[in-house]
Structures are given as C-alpha cells and as structure tokens.
mmCIF file of C-alpha atoms in Angstrom:
data_model
loop_
_atom_site.group_PDB
_atom_site.id
_atom_site.type_symbol
_atom_site.label_atom_id
_atom_site.label_comp_id
_atom_site.label_asym_id
_atom_site.label_seq_id
_atom_site.Cartn_x
_atom_site.Cartn_y
_atom_site.Cartn_z
ATOM 1 C CA UNK S 1 -0.018 0.102 -0.019
ATOM 2 C CA UNK S 2 1.311 3.484 -0.984
ATOM 3 C CA UNK S 3 2.450 5.141 2.371
ATOM 4 C CA UNK S 4 1.903 9.073 2.885
ATOM 5 C CA UNK S 5 5.030 11.007 2.289
ATOM 6 C CA UNK S 6 6.149 12.461 5.831
ATOM 7 C CA UNK S 7 5.564 16.073 6.304
ATOM 8 C CA UNK S 8 8.543 18.485 6.219
ATOM 9 C CA UNK S 9 9.575 19.063 10.011
ATOM 10 C CA UNK S 10 8.541 22.613 9.940
ATOM 11 C CA UNK S 11 4.894 21.468 9.173
ATOM 12 C CA UNK S 12 4.808 18.491 11.484
ATOM 13 C CA UNK S 13 2.504 18.811 14.579
ATOM 14 C CA UNK S 14 4.579 19.672 18.011
ATOM 15 C CA UNK S 15 4.427 17.184 20.537
ATOM 16 C CA UNK S 16 5.060 16.711 24.361
ATOM 17 C CA UNK S 17 5.550 13.437 25.907
ATOM 18 C CA UNK S 18 4.501 12.839 29.557
ATOM 19 C CA UNK S 19 5.966 10.106 31.678
ATOM 20 C CA UNK S 20 3.801 8.667 34.491
ATOM 21 C CA UNK S 21 3.756 5.943 36.850
ATOM 22 C CA UNK S 22 0.538 4.009 37.376
ATOM 23 C CA UNK S 23 -0.109 3.445 41.379
ATOM 24 C CA UNK S 24 -2.299 0.759 42.339
ATOM 25 C CA UNK S 25 -2.848 -2.064 44.898
ATOM 26 C CA UNK S 26 -2.518 -4.527 41.908
ATOM 27 C CA UNK S 27 -0.671 -4.805 38.626
ATOM 28 C CA UNK S 28 -2.356 -3.098 35.691
ATOM 29 C CA UNK S 29 -2.080 -3.977 32.023
ATOM 30 C CA UNK S 30 -1.191 -1.527 29.098
ATOM 31 C CA UNK S 31 -4.915 -2.061 27.786
ATOM 32 C CA UNK S 32 -6.512 -1.122 31.085
ATOM 33 C CA UNK S 33 -4.366 2.076 31.546
ATOM 34 C CA UNK S 34 -5.005 3.031 27.784
ATOM 35 C CA UNK S 35 -8.779 2.904 28.120
ATOM 36 C CA UNK S 36 -8.801 4.542 31.516
ATOM 37 C CA UNK S 37 -6.682 7.574 30.134
ATOM 38 C CA UNK S 38 -9.042 7.754 26.952
ATOM 39 C CA UNK S 39 -12.132 7.337 29.240
ATOM 40 C CA UNK S 40 -11.036 9.957 31.364
ATOM 41 C CA UNK S 41 -10.100 12.458 28.722
ATOM 42 C CA UNK S 42 -13.433 11.611 26.761
ATOM 43 C CA UNK S 43 -15.390 12.380 30.041
ATOM 44 C CA UNK S 44 -13.523 15.771 31.063
ATOM 45 C CA UNK S 45 -13.079 17.453 27.542
ATOM 46 C CA UNK S 46 -15.412 15.717 25.184
ATOM 47 C CA UNK S 47 -14.521 14.430 21.767
ATOM 48 C CA UNK S 48 -13.907 17.767 20.175
ATOM 49 C CA UNK S 49 -11.438 18.410 22.999
ATOM 50 C CA UNK S 50 -9.792 15.247 22.812
ATOM 51 C CA UNK S 51 -9.329 15.565 19.144
ATOM 52 C CA UNK S 52 -7.263 18.882 19.802
ATOM 53 C CA UNK S 53 -5.202 17.064 22.393
ATOM 54 C CA UNK S 54 -4.014 14.252 20.064
ATOM 55 C CA UNK S 55 -3.783 12.199 23.386
ATOM 56 C CA UNK S 56 -2.242 8.660 22.977
ATOM 57 C CA UNK S 57 -0.643 6.277 25.215
ATOM 58 C CA UNK S 58 2.626 5.227 23.470
ATOM 59 C CA UNK S 59 4.285 2.943 25.684
ATOM 60 C CA UNK S 60 3.454 1.166 29.190
ATOM 61 C CA UNK S 61 5.850 -1.210 30.622
ATOM 62 C CA UNK S 62 3.710 -3.629 32.859
ATOM 63 C CA UNK S 63 6.810 -4.857 34.652
ATOM 64 C CA UNK S 64 7.665 -1.411 36.161
ATOM 65 C CA UNK S 65 4.057 0.086 35.748
ATOM 66 C CA UNK S 66 5.480 3.167 34.063
ATOM 67 C CA UNK S 67 4.784 4.406 30.673
ATOM 68 C CA UNK S 68 4.315 7.705 28.675
ATOM 69 C CA UNK S 69 1.686 9.208 26.537
ATOM 70 C CA UNK S 70 1.963 11.796 23.662
ATOM 71 C CA UNK S 71 -0.074 15.021 23.285
ATOM 72 C CA UNK S 72 -0.078 18.233 21.353
ATOM 73 C CA UNK S 73 2.447 20.777 22.734
ATOM 74 C CA UNK S 74 -0.060 23.421 23.816
ATOM 75 C CA UNK S 75 -2.313 20.607 25.715
ATOM 76 C CA UNK S 76 -0.105 19.335 28.600
ATOM 77 C CA UNK S 77 -2.047 20.908 31.142
ATOM 78 C CA UNK S 78 -5.215 19.237 29.937
ATOM 79 C CA UNK S 79 -3.393 15.860 29.496
ATOM 80 C CA UNK S 80 -1.991 15.977 33.147
ATOM 81 C CA UNK S 81 -5.789 16.856 34.222
ATOM 82 C CA UNK S 82 -7.160 13.813 32.262
ATOM 83 C CA UNK S 83 -4.750 11.433 33.612
ATOM 84 C CA UNK S 84 -5.058 12.950 37.186
ATOM 85 C CA UNK S 85 -8.704 12.456 36.852
ATOM 86 C CA UNK S 86 -8.421 8.549 36.540
ATOM 87 C CA UNK S 87 -9.400 7.441 40.064
ATOM 88 C CA UNK S 88 -10.058 3.748 39.580
ATOM 89 C CA UNK S 89 -9.651 0.809 37.045
ATOM 90 C CA UNK S 90 -11.504 -2.340 37.659
ATOM 91 C CA UNK S 91 -13.263 -1.261 41.058
ATOM 92 C CA UNK S 92 -9.906 -0.502 42.524
ATOM 93 C CA UNK S 93 -8.340 2.931 43.387
ATOM 94 C CA UNK S 94 -5.510 3.804 41.143
ATOM 95 C CA UNK S 95 -3.479 6.998 40.425
ATOM 96 C CA UNK S 96 -1.818 7.846 37.276
ATOM 97 C CA UNK S 97 1.157 10.075 38.483
ATOM 98 C CA UNK S 98 2.932 12.427 36.072
ATOM 99 C CA UNK S 99 6.404 12.052 36.450
ATOM 100 C CA UNK S 100 7.685 14.791 33.992
ATOM 101 C CA UNK S 101 7.265 16.360 30.682
ATOM 102 C CA UNK S 102 9.684 16.271 27.656
ATOM 103 C CA UNK S 103 9.997 17.364 24.032
ATOM 104 C CA UNK S 104 11.625 13.999 22.868
ATOM 105 C CA UNK S 105 11.193 10.333 23.713
ATOM 106 C CA UNK S 106 14.967 10.133 24.072
ATOM 107 C CA UNK S 107 15.101 12.925 26.744
ATOM 108 C CA UNK S 108 11.932 11.343 28.481
ATOM 109 C CA UNK S 109 13.441 8.131 28.868
ATOM 110 C CA UNK S 110 16.897 9.423 30.188
ATOM 111 C CA UNK S 111 15.216 12.007 32.847
ATOM 112 C CA UNK S 112 12.148 10.005 33.999
ATOM 113 C CA UNK S 113 12.025 6.558 33.109
ATOM 114 C CA UNK S 114 15.504 5.222 33.884
ATOM 115 C CA UNK S 115 16.218 3.534 37.393
ATOM 116 C CA UNK S 116 13.528 2.595 39.755
ATOM 117 C CA UNK S 117 13.243 1.180 43.062
ATOM 118 C CA UNK S 118 11.796 -2.518 42.898
ATOM 119 C CA UNK S 119 8.963 -3.818 44.779
ATOM 120 C CA UNK S 120 9.962 -6.536 47.288
ATOM 121 C CA UNK S 121 7.110 -8.977 47.774
ATOM 122 C CA UNK S 122 6.549 -10.575 51.337
ATOM 123 C CA UNK S 123 4.163 -12.656 53.163
ATOM 124 C CA UNK S 124 5.222 -11.571 56.606
ATOM 125 C CA UNK S 125 2.997 -11.043 59.779
ATOM 126 C CA UNK S 126 3.604 -7.750 61.173
ATOM 127 C CA UNK S 127 1.913 -5.551 63.690
ATOM 128 C CA UNK S 128 0.926 -1.771 63.304
ATOM 129 C CA UNK S 129 -0.360 0.090 66.302
ATOM 130 C CA UNK S 130 -1.336 -3.150 68.205
ATOM 131 C CA UNK S 131 -3.070 -4.738 65.232
ATOM 132 C CA UNK S 132 -2.126 -7.692 62.992
ATOM 133 C CA UNK S 133 -1.316 -7.118 59.205
ATOM 134 C CA UNK S 134 0.313 -9.313 56.437
ATOM 135 C CA UNK S 135 3.101 -7.337 54.704
ATOM 136 C CA UNK S 136 2.453 -7.586 51.088
ATOM 137 C CA UNK S 137 5.197 -5.519 49.861
ATOM 138 C CA UNK S 138 7.866 -2.734 50.268
ATOM 139 C CA UNK S 139 9.255 -0.225 48.048
ATOM 140 C CA UNK S 140 11.865 2.371 49.137
ATOM 141 C CA UNK S 141 10.804 2.029 52.722
ATOM 142 C CA UNK S 142 7.150 2.350 51.793
ATOM 143 C CA UNK S 143 5.082 -0.714 53.044
ATOM 144 C CA UNK S 144 1.853 -2.324 51.763
ATOM 145 C CA UNK S 145 -0.079 -4.199 54.565
ATOM 146 C CA UNK S 146 -3.082 -6.062 54.493
ATOM 147 C CA UNK S 147 -5.078 -6.109 57.768
ATOM 148 C CA UNK S 148 -6.469 -9.168 59.392
ATOM 149 C CA UNK S 149 -9.138 -6.880 61.539
ATOM 150 C CA UNK S 150 -12.345 -7.141 59.634
ATOM 151 C CA UNK S 151 -13.473 -3.404 60.582
ATOM 152 C CA UNK S 152 -10.393 -2.113 58.850
ATOM 153 C CA UNK S 153 -10.789 -4.394 56.054
ATOM 154 C CA UNK S 154 -14.276 -3.031 55.523
ATOM 155 C CA UNK S 155 -13.031 0.340 55.661
ATOM 156 C CA UNK S 156 -10.363 -0.407 52.951
ATOM 157 C CA UNK S 157 -13.266 -2.079 50.887
ATOM 158 C CA UNK S 158 -15.176 1.243 50.949
ATOM 159 C CA UNK S 159 -12.205 3.101 49.866
ATOM 160 C CA UNK S 160 -11.737 0.551 47.238
ATOM 161 C CA UNK S 161 -8.304 -0.524 48.627
ATOM 162 C CA UNK S 162 -6.381 -3.835 49.515
ATOM 163 C CA UNK S 163 -3.784 -2.465 51.653
ATOM 164 C CA UNK S 164 -2.913 -0.092 54.305
ATOM 165 C CA UNK S 165 0.355 2.161 53.713
ATOM 166 C CA UNK S 166 2.870 2.600 56.499
ATOM 167 C CA UNK S 167 6.588 3.105 56.856
ATOM 168 C CA UNK S 168 8.845 0.235 57.408
ATOM 169 C CA UNK S 169 9.991 1.450 60.847
ATOM 170 C CA UNK S 170 6.277 1.731 61.968
ATOM 171 C CA UNK S 171 5.657 -1.821 61.456
ATOM 172 C CA UNK S 172 6.918 -4.397 63.766
ATOM 173 C CA UNK S 173 7.872 -7.933 62.866
ATOM 174 C CA UNK S 174 6.466 -10.857 64.749
ATOM 175 C CA UNK S 175 9.832 -11.583 66.516
ATOM 176 C CA UNK S 176 9.963 -7.873 67.463
ATOM 177 C CA UNK S 177 6.499 -7.937 68.920
ATOM 178 C CA UNK S 178 7.549 -10.954 70.910
ATOM 179 C CA UNK S 179 10.639 -9.055 72.226
ATOM 180 C CA UNK S 180 8.569 -6.163 73.233
ATOM 181 C CA UNK S 181 6.027 -8.456 75.094
ATOM 182 C CA UNK S 182 9.114 -9.717 77.170
ATOM 183 C CA UNK S 183 10.195 -6.120 77.845
ATOM 184 C CA UNK S 184 13.494 -6.413 75.577
ATOM 185 C CA UNK L 1 4.430 24.333 47.458
ATOM 186 C CA UNK L 2 1.150 23.043 47.543
ATOM 187 C CA UNK L 3 -0.040 23.057 51.109
ATOM 188 C CA UNK L 4 -2.926 20.416 51.545
ATOM 189 C CA UNK L 5 -5.082 21.086 54.716
ATOM 190 C CA UNK L 6 -7.553 18.378 54.140
ATOM 191 C CA UNK L 7 -6.021 14.768 54.291
ATOM 192 C CA UNK L 8 -7.168 12.020 56.518
ATOM 193 C CA UNK L 9 -4.955 9.381 57.868
ATOM 194 C CA UNK L 10 -5.376 5.938 59.388
ATOM 195 C CA UNK L 11 -6.225 7.961 62.670
ATOM 196 C CA UNK L 12 -9.676 8.963 61.203
ATOM 197 C CA UNK L 13 -11.242 7.753 58.166
ATOM 198 C CA UNK L 14 -8.314 7.235 55.760
ATOM 199 C CA UNK L 15 -6.297 4.166 55.057
ATOM 200 C CA UNK L 16 -2.526 5.255 55.560
ATOM 201 C CA UNK L 17 -0.412 6.015 58.453
ATOM 202 C CA UNK L 18 0.617 9.770 58.993
ATOM 203 C CA UNK L 19 4.381 8.814 58.289
ATOM 204 C CA UNK L 20 3.705 7.034 55.047
ATOM 205 C CA UNK L 21 1.610 9.982 53.807
ATOM 206 C CA UNK L 22 4.116 12.566 55.034
ATOM 207 C CA UNK L 23 7.043 10.742 53.062
ATOM 208 C CA UNK L 24 4.769 10.256 49.933
ATOM 209 C CA UNK L 25 3.722 14.091 50.011
ATOM 210 C CA UNK L 26 7.267 15.076 50.383
ATOM 211 C CA UNK L 27 8.141 13.249 47.301
ATOM 212 C CA UNK L 28 5.367 14.929 45.524
ATOM 213 C CA UNK L 29 6.396 18.415 46.877
ATOM 214 C CA UNK L 30 3.340 18.746 48.872
ATOM 215 C CA UNK L 31 3.137 20.064 52.558
ATOM 216 C CA UNK L 32 0.935 17.919 54.124
ATOM 217 C CA UNK L 33 -1.420 18.824 57.099
ATOM 218 C CA UNK L 34 -3.626 16.146 58.663
ATOM 219 C CA UNK L 35 -7.245 16.752 59.238
ATOM 220 C CA UNK L 36 -7.832 13.779 61.638
ATOM 221 C CA UNK L 37 -9.207 15.561 64.724
ATOM 222 C CA UNK L 38 -5.814 14.409 66.441
ATOM 223 C CA UNK L 39 -2.890 16.460 67.345
ATOM 224 C CA UNK L 40 0.109 14.894 65.273
ATOM 225 C CA UNK L 41 3.518 15.905 66.394
ATOM 226 C CA UNK L 42 5.609 17.608 63.730
ATOM 227 C CA UNK L 43 2.718 17.914 61.367
ATOM 228 C CA UNK L 44 0.266 20.939 61.232
ATOM 229 C CA UNK L 45 -3.142 19.052 62.562
ATOM 230 C CA UNK L 46 -6.650 20.358 61.833
ATOM 231 C CA UNK L 47 -10.036 19.046 62.430
ATOM 232 C CA UNK L 48 -13.097 19.282 60.384
ATOM 233 C CA UNK L 49 -16.329 19.969 62.163
ATOM 234 C CA UNK L 50 -19.444 17.960 61.107
ATOM 235 C CA UNK L 51 -22.596 19.777 62.434
ATOM 236 C CA UNK L 52 -26.274 19.782 61.586
ATOM 237 C CA UNK L 53 -27.267 22.583 63.667
ATOM 238 C CA UNK L 54 -26.095 26.061 64.346
ATOM 239 C CA UNK L 55 -26.109 25.295 68.077
ATOM 240 C CA UNK L 56 -23.858 22.200 67.604
ATOM 241 C CA UNK L 57 -21.523 23.901 65.247
ATOM 242 C CA UNK L 58 -21.085 26.587 67.828
ATOM 243 C CA UNK L 59 -20.283 24.084 70.523
ATOM 244 C CA UNK L 60 -17.967 22.286 68.209
ATOM 245 C CA UNK L 61 -16.039 25.482 67.481
ATOM 246 C CA UNK L 62 -15.914 26.277 71.292
ATOM 247 C CA UNK L 63 -14.441 22.854 72.108
ATOM 248 C CA UNK L 64 -11.927 22.600 69.233
ATOM 249 C CA UNK L 65 -10.593 25.900 67.985
ATOM 250 C CA UNK L 66 -7.551 26.374 70.705
ATOM 251 C CA UNK L 67 -6.588 22.654 70.256
ATOM 252 C CA UNK L 68 -5.778 22.467 66.664
ATOM 253 C CA UNK L 69 -3.557 24.479 64.073
ATOM 254 C CA UNK L 70 -6.521 25.060 61.778
ATOM 255 C CA UNK L 71 -10.649 24.525 61.594
ATOM 256 C CA UNK L 72 -12.659 23.399 58.763
ATOM 257 C CA UNK L 73 -16.295 23.166 58.466
ATOM 258 C CA UNK L 74 -17.944 20.602 56.427
ATOM 259 C CA UNK L 75 -20.529 22.535 54.648
ATOM 260 C CA UNK L 76 -23.636 21.617 52.556
ATOM 261 C CA UNK L 77 -26.544 22.780 55.033
ATOM 262 C CA UNK L 78 -27.188 26.381 54.227
ATOM 263 C CA UNK L 79 -27.708 27.189 57.858
ATOM 264 C CA UNK L 80 -24.159 25.700 58.761
ATOM 265 C CA UNK L 81 -22.610 27.688 55.558
ATOM 266 C CA UNK L 82 -23.983 30.903 56.727
ATOM 267 C CA UNK L 83 -23.145 30.396 60.288
ATOM 268 C CA UNK L 84 -19.636 29.044 59.650
ATOM 269 C CA UNK L 85 -18.547 31.980 57.279
ATOM 270 C CA UNK L 86 -19.714 34.433 59.882
ATOM 271 C CA UNK L 87 -17.608 32.972 62.736
ATOM 272 C CA UNK L 88 -13.878 34.112 62.557
ATOM 273 C CA UNK L 89 -12.665 30.958 64.610
ATOM 274 C CA UNK L 90 -13.234 29.036 61.446
ATOM 275 C CA UNK L 91 -10.569 28.920 58.858
ATOM 276 C CA UNK L 92 -12.454 27.390 55.676
ATOM 277 C CA UNK L 93 -15.913 26.285 55.103
ATOM 278 C CA UNK L 94 -15.481 23.106 53.047
ATOM 279 C CA UNK L 95 -17.540 21.892 50.004
ATOM 280 C CA UNK L 96 -20.511 24.187 50.782
ATOM 281 C CA UNK L 97 -22.125 22.552 47.883
ATOM 282 C CA UNK L 98 -22.525 18.935 49.446
ATOM 283 C CA UNK L 99 -25.581 17.191 48.767
ATOM 284 C CA UNK L 100 -27.173 20.372 47.109
ATOM 285 C CA UNK L 101 -28.243 21.500 43.669
ATOM 286 C CA UNK L 102 -26.830 24.975 43.937
ATOM 287 C CA UNK L 103 -22.862 25.816 44.869
ATOM 288 C CA UNK L 104 -24.031 26.524 48.658
ATOM 289 C CA UNK L 105 -22.601 30.138 48.235
ATOM 290 C CA UNK L 106 -25.138 32.996 47.911
ATOM 291 C CA UNK L 107 -24.561 36.656 48.150
ATOM 292 C CA UNK L 108 -25.017 36.465 51.925
ATOM 293 C CA UNK L 109 -22.388 33.890 52.315
ATOM 294 C CA UNK L 110 -20.207 35.514 49.963
ATOM 295 C CA UNK L 111 -20.251 38.763 51.568
ATOM 296 C CA UNK L 112 -19.952 37.436 55.170
ATOM 297 C CA UNK L 113 -16.919 35.278 53.795
ATOM 298 C CA UNK L 114 -15.175 38.354 52.342
ATOM 299 C CA UNK L 115 -15.651 40.322 55.601
ATOM 300 C CA UNK L 116 -14.741 37.598 58.044
ATOM 301 C CA UNK L 117 -11.611 36.404 56.271
ATOM 302 C CA UNK L 118 -12.992 32.759 56.168
ATOM 303 C CA UNK L 119 -12.095 30.857 53.008
ATOM 304 C CA UNK L 120 -14.402 28.793 50.964
ATOM 305 C CA UNK L 121 -12.947 25.435 50.137
ATOM 306 C CA UNK L 122 -13.277 23.360 46.927
ATOM 307 C CA UNK L 123 -12.252 19.739 47.051
ATOM 308 C CA UNK L 124 -10.395 17.952 44.147
ATOM 309 C CA UNK L 125 -11.757 14.513 45.416
ATOM 310 C CA UNK L 126 -15.248 15.409 44.538
ATOM 311 C CA UNK L 127 -14.209 16.238 41.035
ATOM 312 C CA UNK L 128 -12.145 12.999 40.656
ATOM 313 C CA UNK L 129 -14.585 10.726 42.205
ATOM 314 C CA UNK L 130 -17.702 11.910 40.456
ATOM 315 C CA UNK L 131 -18.863 10.601 37.216
ATOM 316 C CA UNK L 132 -21.007 11.824 34.284
ATOM 317 C CA UNK L 133 -23.634 14.497 35.438
ATOM 318 C CA UNK L 134 -22.556 14.360 38.982
ATOM 319 C CA UNK L 135 -18.951 15.525 37.789
ATOM 320 C CA UNK L 136 -20.875 18.244 35.530
ATOM 321 C CA UNK L 137 -22.574 19.444 38.667
ATOM 322 C CA UNK L 138 -19.152 19.495 40.536
ATOM 323 C CA UNK L 139 -17.436 21.337 37.760
ATOM 324 C CA UNK L 140 -20.462 23.833 37.458
ATOM 325 C CA UNK L 141 -20.185 24.390 41.463
ATOM 326 C CA UNK L 142 -16.578 25.237 41.322
ATOM 327 C CA UNK L 143 -16.928 27.668 38.488
ATOM 328 C CA UNK L 144 -19.760 29.522 40.190
ATOM 329 C CA UNK L 145 -17.895 29.785 43.466
ATOM 330 C CA UNK L 146 -14.839 31.060 41.598
ATOM 331 C CA UNK L 147 -17.162 33.577 39.806
ATOM 332 C CA UNK L 148 -18.584 34.789 43.268
ATOM 333 C CA UNK L 149 -15.168 34.923 44.583
ATOM 334 C CA UNK L 150 -14.029 37.205 41.709
ATOM 335 C CA UNK L 151 -17.045 39.434 42.526
ATOM 336 C CA UNK L 152 -17.111 39.454 46.399
ATOM 337 C CA UNK L 153 -13.486 39.178 46.894
ATOM 338 C CA UNK L 154 -13.543 36.024 49.368
ATOM 339 C CA UNK L 155 -10.709 33.553 49.511
ATOM 340 C CA UNK L 156 -10.844 30.189 47.814
ATOM 341 C CA UNK L 157 -9.001 27.262 49.268
ATOM 342 C CA UNK L 158 -8.484 24.182 47.240
ATOM 343 C CA UNK L 159 -7.548 20.752 48.900
ATOM 344 C CA UNK L 160 -7.224 17.290 47.828
ATOM 345 C CA UNK L 161 -9.701 15.630 50.677
ATOM 346 C CA UNK L 162 -7.590 12.763 50.349
ATOM 347 C CA UNK L 163 -8.419 9.415 52.330
ATOM 348 C CA UNK L 164 -5.818 7.372 50.803
ATOM 349 C CA UNK L 165 -2.368 7.550 49.014
ATOM 350 C CA UNK L 166 -3.920 7.520 45.490
ATOM 351 C CA UNK L 167 -5.827 10.820 46.143
ATOM 352 C CA UNK L 168 -2.897 12.958 46.905
ATOM 353 C CA UNK L 169 -2.239 15.221 43.900
ATOM 354 C CA UNK L 170 1.023 17.270 43.254
ATOM 355 C CA UNK L 171 0.634 21.061 42.532
ATOM 356 C CA UNK L 172 0.914 20.576 38.700
ATOM 357 C CA UNK L 173 -1.850 18.181 38.763
ATOM 358 C CA UNK L 174 -4.071 20.075 41.040
ATOM 359 C CA UNK L 175 -3.715 23.099 39.041
ATOM 360 C CA UNK L 176 -4.546 21.241 35.857
ATOM 361 C CA UNK L 177 -7.801 20.041 37.469
ATOM 362 C CA UNK L 178 -8.423 23.472 38.691
ATOM 363 C CA UNK L 179 -7.740 24.753 35.120
ATOM 364 C CA UNK L 180 -10.646 22.622 33.967
ATOM 365 C CA UNK L 181 -13.104 24.666 36.131
ATOM 366 C CA UNK L 182 -11.820 27.813 34.877
ATOM 367 C CA UNK L 183 -9.278 28.816 37.352
ATOM 368 C CA UNK L 184 -6.650 31.288 35.846
ATOM 369 C CA UNK L 185 -2.909 30.134 36.864
ATOM 370 C CA UNK L 186 -2.561 32.701 39.384
ATOM 371 C CA UNK L 187 -5.936 31.866 40.966
ATOM 372 C CA UNK L 188 -5.185 28.445 41.166
ATOM 373 C CA UNK L 189 -1.812 28.741 42.838
ATOM 374 C CA UNK L 190 -3.273 31.193 45.447
ATOM 375 C CA UNK L 191 -5.853 28.763 46.301
ATOM 376 C CA UNK L 192 -3.327 25.876 46.451
ATOM 377 C CA UNK L 193 -0.552 27.602 48.101
ATOM 378 C CA UNK L 194 -0.929 31.254 49.280
ATOM 379 C CA UNK L 195 -4.434 30.750 50.984
ATOM 380 C CA UNK L 196 -3.528 27.602 53.151
ATOM 381 C CA UNK L 197 -0.148 29.209 54.138
ATOM 382 C CA UNK L 198 -2.232 32.187 55.434
ATOM 383 C CA UNK L 199 -4.583 30.105 57.055
ATOM 384 C CA UNK L 200 -1.584 28.143 59.012
ATOM 385 C CA UNK L 201 0.380 31.607 59.931
ATOM 386 C CA UNK L 202 -3.094 33.282 61.113
ATOM 387 C CA UNK L 203 -3.336 30.583 63.894
ATOM 388 C CA UNK L 204 0.449 31.063 64.944
ATOM 389 C CA UNK L 205 -0.390 34.849 65.307
ATOM 390 C CA UNK L 206 -3.585 34.291 67.176
ATOM 391 C CA UNK L 207 -1.800 31.834 69.614
ATOM 392 C CA UNK L 208 0.586 34.562 70.565
ATOM 393 C CA UNK L 209 -2.132 36.798 71.799
ATOM 394 C CA UNK L 210 -3.280 37.111 75.335
ATOM 395 C CA UNK L 211 -6.790 37.897 74.461
ATOM 396 C CA UNK L 212 -8.229 39.092 71.331
ATOM 397 C CA UNK L 213 -6.088 41.937 69.982
ATOM 398 C CA UNK L 214 -3.761 42.076 73.007
ATOM 399 C CA UNK L 215 -0.208 40.523 72.423
ATOM 400 C CA UNK L 216 3.093 40.561 73.897
ATOM 401 C CA UNK L 217 5.480 43.138 72.529
ATOM 402 C CA UNK L 218 8.386 41.844 70.705
ATOM 403 C CA UNK L 219 11.920 42.969 71.391
#
C-alpha cells in the first residue's frame, strides 16, 4: 500500500511526551491504562477537546508500571488533568502520577524512565499500632500491608483499596513484637 | 509548594499512616497537614467539624478551636454555611455544595466570607470521584464559587480531601484539575499555596495573643 509522504519538519505537529507511573494495589495492564486515560479525557473534555489534544498512550511497561503518553504541545495541562482524573480501574483505586514532561522520547527516557526502586514482595505477619497485618510488599521504605482486622478491611473495601500504607519503621515483625512483650 | 489542609490518615477515616503520607507528600512536593481531629507531632493538625445545627456547630467550634492548628467546617446545609462564614474562628468552609443543587454560596455567604476572612473550600476528590452528570454539577459548582469569589473577594481554598495515598495530588496535577473549572494560573496557585499558608500563619499569630487584639510586645 502506498504510504503517505512524511511532512517536512516545519509542518509536523509539535508534541510533548508525559511520563507517568501507575500506582495501584495490583498490577495494571497496558490495555486497562490506555482505556482509562481515553475514557477520562473523553469524560472531561469531550470528543472535540480530545481531538485537539491528540492524546495517545505510546508505551506502558507492565513490569515497572510506568509509561508515557503523547499530546499536542499546547495541551499538556489538559493531558495532566485527564490522567489525574483517573481514579479507579476495575473497581480499585489507582493514580496515574505524572513524572515529567519532555519534547523528545529520548530525553523523557533518560530523565524520568531510567532506574526505579523495585517492589520487594513479602508474606510476613507484622503489627501496626497493636493490630495484625500481613506485609505484602515494600518499595523504598514504603510498605503495603493487608489488615487481618475485619473493621479495617471493611474501611478499605469502602475506599476500594486492599492495603494500608505504612513506613517500614512503623511496622513490627512477629519477633520484634515478641521481644517487646518480654520487655526487651 | 502546595499545602494540602484536608488529608485524612489511618487515625480518622483514611487508609495510610501519617508517616507514610508525609513521606509520599514530600516526594510529590506537597506540604502535608492532617485533618484527623488528632494532634500529630511535627505535622500541622486540623479538624473538620461536622454539624447539623447552628447550636451544634458553635459548641464544636468552642471545644476545638484552641486545640488545633486550623479548623474546617463541613458545609452543605445552608444554615451551617452561613453560620460558619460569619465566625472568625473558622478557617475555611469546605464543600458548601455538598448534597445541594446549587453551589451553597449565595450573596449572604459570599459577603460574610469576604468580611470575616473565612475561605471557601473546593475539594479535588469531589471532582475526581464524580462521574457523568455528577461531575458536571461539581464542575459547575467550582465555576460558580470562583465567579462569586471574583465578584465579592472572598478567598478560595483548594484541598485534595485525600483519604488514601492515591488521592494525593501534586501542585501540577491540582493546578491542571482547577484549570478545567476555569481557574486562571494565578487563582489556582493562590488557592493551593497562598491561602493555606495564610491559614496556618493566622493561627500562629492568634496563639501569641493574650486575648483578642492583645499580644506580647516583641523585642
């Protein structure tokens, strides 16, 4: 099939690339993130508005939960608003946190998409303020713990969350708790 | 820096510990203040007063206003909206539009808020969580509050209303969301940074006073 001749550089639409990190209590797929951004943009700005934005998800790395979108260079604020207005995917709370904006993909990768602390999975039983939790993961000292207490689980269900966020130093392992019991 | 006056932690209706939220907020460039009705050490602590009658509101204000760094009133009921903006102990009237068809700010509320210096608060969480026609209504309320603020000169405060880590927003995101409701850049920055700072500084100033208008001479 005959391909369209590329426009000269001076006539090509100017673009901005926005890197983001998807934050959620579960791993999101590219398809889910792409449709959530499109639905949010359509809901906020309508079909005419989105056609002016030229907003598309270009890349989403499911292992790192990071990616980037492209938009028209004058529509960065609207694109950020559309991503920021995504509140849930599949009935669970999420946040697509913008990391930065760049004019080229190469600069975007160098500045915002290189090097990320890895999530360390865990199944340890811990205590937080006297209540029992199961530690599910830690990333850069930020821990995600699942409560055993039914009242707290109900509160999380209402908030559409699975885990409580706590600092590693606030959680006490079972051994530490036993030490504390014996006054050590 | 965005100073977020309305964030709930595990100590009230939120899902994360104050330490977790503080570290997360720092990474986003947000100054965190917790509105749990509990005094947290090292974090500006406030309370959100929920009242159904004027009498109940006044009693809550009397009980709480010296204990916390700032005092917010949950609006919605027109009687509460009017009473809250007339009382200088209140720092901000939050979501006056809650559960209403109108924005909850009429000329009486607008004039009183401008005179007493009580800010009128809009919450990003209301905008983010709403869908369809409900979101349309929230956007219209934000626009109406902004329009009245331009006319009467009362201060508009913007908060996240976060109950979990995924509701915290950075300055850039908050500014982008407010821009959807017609906030100019300067207006958005004022609502997100300047007004909350003024609220926190006001309480520090009031605490130095022996009684209303009387304070220790400095130097």
